[in-house]
PDB file of C-alpha atoms in Angstrom:
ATOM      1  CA  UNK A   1      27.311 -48.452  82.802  1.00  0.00           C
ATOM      2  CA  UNK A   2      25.300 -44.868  82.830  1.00  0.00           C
ATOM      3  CA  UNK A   3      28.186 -43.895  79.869  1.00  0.00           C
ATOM      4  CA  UNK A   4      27.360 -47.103  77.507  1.00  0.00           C
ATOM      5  CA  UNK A   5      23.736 -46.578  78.167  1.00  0.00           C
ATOM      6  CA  UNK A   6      24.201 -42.961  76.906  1.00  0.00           C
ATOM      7  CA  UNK A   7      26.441 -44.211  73.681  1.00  0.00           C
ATOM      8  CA  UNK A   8      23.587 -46.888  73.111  1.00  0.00           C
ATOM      9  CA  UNK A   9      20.642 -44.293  73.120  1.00  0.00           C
ATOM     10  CA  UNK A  10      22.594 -41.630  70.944  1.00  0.00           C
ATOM     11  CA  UNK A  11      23.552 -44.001  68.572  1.00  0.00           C
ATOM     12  CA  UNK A  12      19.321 -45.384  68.382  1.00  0.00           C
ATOM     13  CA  UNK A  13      18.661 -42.062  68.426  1.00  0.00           C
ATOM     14  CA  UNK A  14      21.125 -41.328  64.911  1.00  0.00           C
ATOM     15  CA  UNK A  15      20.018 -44.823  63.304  1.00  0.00           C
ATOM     16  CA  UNK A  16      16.109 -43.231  64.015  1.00  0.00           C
ATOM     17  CA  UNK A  17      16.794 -40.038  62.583  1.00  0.00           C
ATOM     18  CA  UNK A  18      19.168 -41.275  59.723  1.00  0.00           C
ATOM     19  CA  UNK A  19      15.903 -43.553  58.573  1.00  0.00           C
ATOM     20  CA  UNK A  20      13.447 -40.853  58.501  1.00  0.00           C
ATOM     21  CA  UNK A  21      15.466 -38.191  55.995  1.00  0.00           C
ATOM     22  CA  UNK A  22      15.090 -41.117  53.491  1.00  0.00           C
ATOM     23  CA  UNK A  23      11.724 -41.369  51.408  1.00  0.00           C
ATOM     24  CA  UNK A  24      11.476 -44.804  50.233  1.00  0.00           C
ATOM     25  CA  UNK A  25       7.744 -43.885  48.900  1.00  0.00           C
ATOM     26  CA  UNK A  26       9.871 -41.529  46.381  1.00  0.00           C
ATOM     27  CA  UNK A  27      10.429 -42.887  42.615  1.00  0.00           C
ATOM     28  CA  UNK A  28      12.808 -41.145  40.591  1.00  0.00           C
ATOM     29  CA  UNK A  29      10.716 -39.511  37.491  1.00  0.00           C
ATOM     30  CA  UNK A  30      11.954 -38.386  34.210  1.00  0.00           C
ATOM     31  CA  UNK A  31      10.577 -34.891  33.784  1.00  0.00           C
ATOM     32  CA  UNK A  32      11.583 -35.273  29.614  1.00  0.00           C
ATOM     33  CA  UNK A  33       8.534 -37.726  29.584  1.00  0.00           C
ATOM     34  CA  UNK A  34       6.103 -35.359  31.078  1.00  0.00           C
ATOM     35  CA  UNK A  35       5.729 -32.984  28.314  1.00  0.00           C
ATOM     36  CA  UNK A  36       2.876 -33.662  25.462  1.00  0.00           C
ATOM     37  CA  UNK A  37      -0.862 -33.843  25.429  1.00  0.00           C
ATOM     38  CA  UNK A  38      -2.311 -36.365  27.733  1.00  0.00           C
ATOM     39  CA  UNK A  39      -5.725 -37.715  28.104  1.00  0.00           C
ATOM     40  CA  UNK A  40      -7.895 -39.172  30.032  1.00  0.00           C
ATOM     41  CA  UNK A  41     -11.528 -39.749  28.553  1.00  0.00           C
ATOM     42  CA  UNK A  42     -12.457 -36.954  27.143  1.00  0.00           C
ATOM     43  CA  UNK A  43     -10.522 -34.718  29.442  1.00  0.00           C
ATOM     44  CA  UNK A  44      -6.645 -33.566  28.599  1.00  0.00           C
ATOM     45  CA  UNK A  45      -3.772 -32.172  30.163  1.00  0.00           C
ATOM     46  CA  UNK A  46      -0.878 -30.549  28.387  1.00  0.00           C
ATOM     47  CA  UNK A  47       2.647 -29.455  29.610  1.00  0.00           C
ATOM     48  CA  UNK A  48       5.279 -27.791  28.031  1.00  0.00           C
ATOM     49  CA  UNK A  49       9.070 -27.978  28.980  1.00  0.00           C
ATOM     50  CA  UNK A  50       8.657 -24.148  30.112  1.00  0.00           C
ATOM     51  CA  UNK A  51       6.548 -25.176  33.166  1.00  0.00           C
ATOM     52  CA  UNK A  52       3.485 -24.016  31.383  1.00  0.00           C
ATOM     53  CA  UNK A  53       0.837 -26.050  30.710  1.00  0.00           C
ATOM     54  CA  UNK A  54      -3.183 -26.246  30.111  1.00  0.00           C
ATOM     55  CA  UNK A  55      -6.144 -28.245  30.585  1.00  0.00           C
ATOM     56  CA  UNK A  56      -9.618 -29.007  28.457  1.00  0.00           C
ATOM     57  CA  UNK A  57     -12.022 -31.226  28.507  1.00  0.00           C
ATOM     58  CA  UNK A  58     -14.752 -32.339  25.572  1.00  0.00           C
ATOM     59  CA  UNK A  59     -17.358 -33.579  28.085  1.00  0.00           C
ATOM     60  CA  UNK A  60     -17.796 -29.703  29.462  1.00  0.00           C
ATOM     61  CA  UNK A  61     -17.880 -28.770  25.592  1.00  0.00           C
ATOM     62  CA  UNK A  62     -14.431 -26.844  25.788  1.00  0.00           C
ATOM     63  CA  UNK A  63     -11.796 -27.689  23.240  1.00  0.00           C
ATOM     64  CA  UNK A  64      -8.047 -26.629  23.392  1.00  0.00           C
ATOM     65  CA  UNK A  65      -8.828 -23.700  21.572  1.00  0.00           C
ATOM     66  CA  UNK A  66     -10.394 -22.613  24.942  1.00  0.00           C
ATOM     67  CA  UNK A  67      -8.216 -24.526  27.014  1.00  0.00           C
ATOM     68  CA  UNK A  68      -7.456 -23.384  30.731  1.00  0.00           C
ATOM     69  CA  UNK A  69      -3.654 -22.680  31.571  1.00  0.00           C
ATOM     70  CA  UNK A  70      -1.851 -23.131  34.508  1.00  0.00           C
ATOM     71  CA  UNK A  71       1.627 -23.586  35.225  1.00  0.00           C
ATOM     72  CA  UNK A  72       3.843 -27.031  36.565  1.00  0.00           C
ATOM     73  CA  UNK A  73       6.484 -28.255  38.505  1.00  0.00           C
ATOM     74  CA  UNK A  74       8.090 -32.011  39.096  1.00  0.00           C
ATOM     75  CA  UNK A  75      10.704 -32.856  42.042  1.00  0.00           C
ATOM     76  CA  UNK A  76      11.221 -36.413  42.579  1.00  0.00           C
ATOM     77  CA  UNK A  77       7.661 -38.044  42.022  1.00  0.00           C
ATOM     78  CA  UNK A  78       5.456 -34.927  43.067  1.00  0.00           C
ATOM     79  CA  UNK A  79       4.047 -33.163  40.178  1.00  0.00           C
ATOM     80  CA  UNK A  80       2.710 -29.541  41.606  1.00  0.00           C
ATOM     81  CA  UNK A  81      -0.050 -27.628  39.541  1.00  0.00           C
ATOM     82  CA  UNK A  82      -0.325 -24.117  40.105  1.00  0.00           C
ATOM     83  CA  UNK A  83      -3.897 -22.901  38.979  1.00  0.00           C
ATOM     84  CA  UNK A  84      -5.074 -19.440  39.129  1.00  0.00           C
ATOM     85  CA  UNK A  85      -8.388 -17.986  39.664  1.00  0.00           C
ATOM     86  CA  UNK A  86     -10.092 -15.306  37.564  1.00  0.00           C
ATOM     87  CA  UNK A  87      -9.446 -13.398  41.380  1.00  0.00           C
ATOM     88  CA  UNK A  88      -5.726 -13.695  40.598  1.00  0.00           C
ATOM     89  CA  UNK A  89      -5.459 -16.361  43.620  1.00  0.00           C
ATOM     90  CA  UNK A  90      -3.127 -19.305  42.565  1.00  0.00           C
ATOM     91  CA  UNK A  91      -3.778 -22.448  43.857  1.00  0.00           C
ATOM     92  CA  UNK A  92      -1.195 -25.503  44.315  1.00  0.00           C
ATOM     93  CA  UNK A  93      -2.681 -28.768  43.416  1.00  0.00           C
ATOM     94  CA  UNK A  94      -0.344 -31.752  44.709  1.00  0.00           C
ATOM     95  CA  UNK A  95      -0.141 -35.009  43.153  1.00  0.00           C
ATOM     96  CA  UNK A  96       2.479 -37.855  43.903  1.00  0.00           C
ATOM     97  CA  UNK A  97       3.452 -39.728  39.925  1.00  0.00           C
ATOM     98  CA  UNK A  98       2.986 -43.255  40.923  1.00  0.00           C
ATOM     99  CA  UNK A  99       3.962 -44.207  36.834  1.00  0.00           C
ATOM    100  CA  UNK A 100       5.071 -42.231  33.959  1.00  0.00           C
ATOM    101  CA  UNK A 101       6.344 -43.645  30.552  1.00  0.00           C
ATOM    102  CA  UNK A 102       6.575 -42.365  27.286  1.00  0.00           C
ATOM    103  CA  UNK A 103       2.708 -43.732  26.651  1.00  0.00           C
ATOM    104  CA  UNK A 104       1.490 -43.631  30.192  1.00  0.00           C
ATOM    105  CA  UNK A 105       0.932 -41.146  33.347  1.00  0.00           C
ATOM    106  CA  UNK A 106      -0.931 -41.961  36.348  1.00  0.00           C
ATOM    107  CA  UNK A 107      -0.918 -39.640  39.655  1.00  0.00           C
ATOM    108  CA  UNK A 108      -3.017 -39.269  42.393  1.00  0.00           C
ATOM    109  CA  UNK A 109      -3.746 -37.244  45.554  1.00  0.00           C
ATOM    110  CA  UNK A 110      -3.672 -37.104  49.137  1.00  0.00           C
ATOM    111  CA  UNK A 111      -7.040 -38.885  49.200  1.00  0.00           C
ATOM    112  CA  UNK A 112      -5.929 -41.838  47.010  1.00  0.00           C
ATOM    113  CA  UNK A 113      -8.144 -40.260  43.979  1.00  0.00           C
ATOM    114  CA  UNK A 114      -5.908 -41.713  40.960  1.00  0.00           C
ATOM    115  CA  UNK A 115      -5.911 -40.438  37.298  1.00  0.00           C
ATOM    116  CA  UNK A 116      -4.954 -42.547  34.424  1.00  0.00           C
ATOM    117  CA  UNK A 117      -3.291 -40.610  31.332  1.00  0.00           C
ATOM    118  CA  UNK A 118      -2.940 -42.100  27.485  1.00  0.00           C
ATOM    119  CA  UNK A 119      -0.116 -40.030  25.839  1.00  0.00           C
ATOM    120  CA  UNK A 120      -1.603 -38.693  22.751  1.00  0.00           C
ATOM    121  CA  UNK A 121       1.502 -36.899  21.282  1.00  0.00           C
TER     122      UNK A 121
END
């Protein structure tokens, strides 16, 4: 009885860890559709295939010409921006892709602030 008791609680014990390695929040993304210009108003985002990338935005008065760079990476549906400070500190900004098309990217944070993205080339 003890020894089937045992059997039963390793194998809810496997099922319960099994579950957990799987993210079923986690969408696939094509990282070829990430790279381009993309805006949002009158603020912009552009990566390149390299993992470099840079940001601008016409409501501060700053163009591309004088856009800031920072570098990218994509795994799964979590898009990481690296940004560093005139200090030479680089700081990781995490965002989870909830859509991303060949016309369209939205992402948001950890505190469910979303951003809405128009391809423009």
């Amino acid at each position: 009885m003890i020894k089937r008791a045992i059997k039963i609680g390793c194998f809810l014990l496997l099922v319960f860890l099994a579950s957990g390695c799987d993210d079923h929040n986690a969408t696939n993304i094509d990282a070829e559709l990430l790279p381009g210009t993309w805006e949002e108003g009158q603020y912009y985002e552009k990566y390149y295939s390299d993992g470099n990338a840079a940001f601008w935005n016409l409501a501060d008065d700053y163009g591309e010409e004088e856009s800031i760079p920072f570098t990218w990476k994509l795994e799964d549906n979590v898009l990481t921006q690296y940004h560093e400070t005139e200090f030479g500190a680089v700081i990781p900004k995490v965002y989870t892709i909830n859509e991303l098309t060949a016309t369209s990217l939205i992402y948001s944070d950890d505190f469910d602030v979303s951003h809405t993205f128009t391809r423009v080339n």
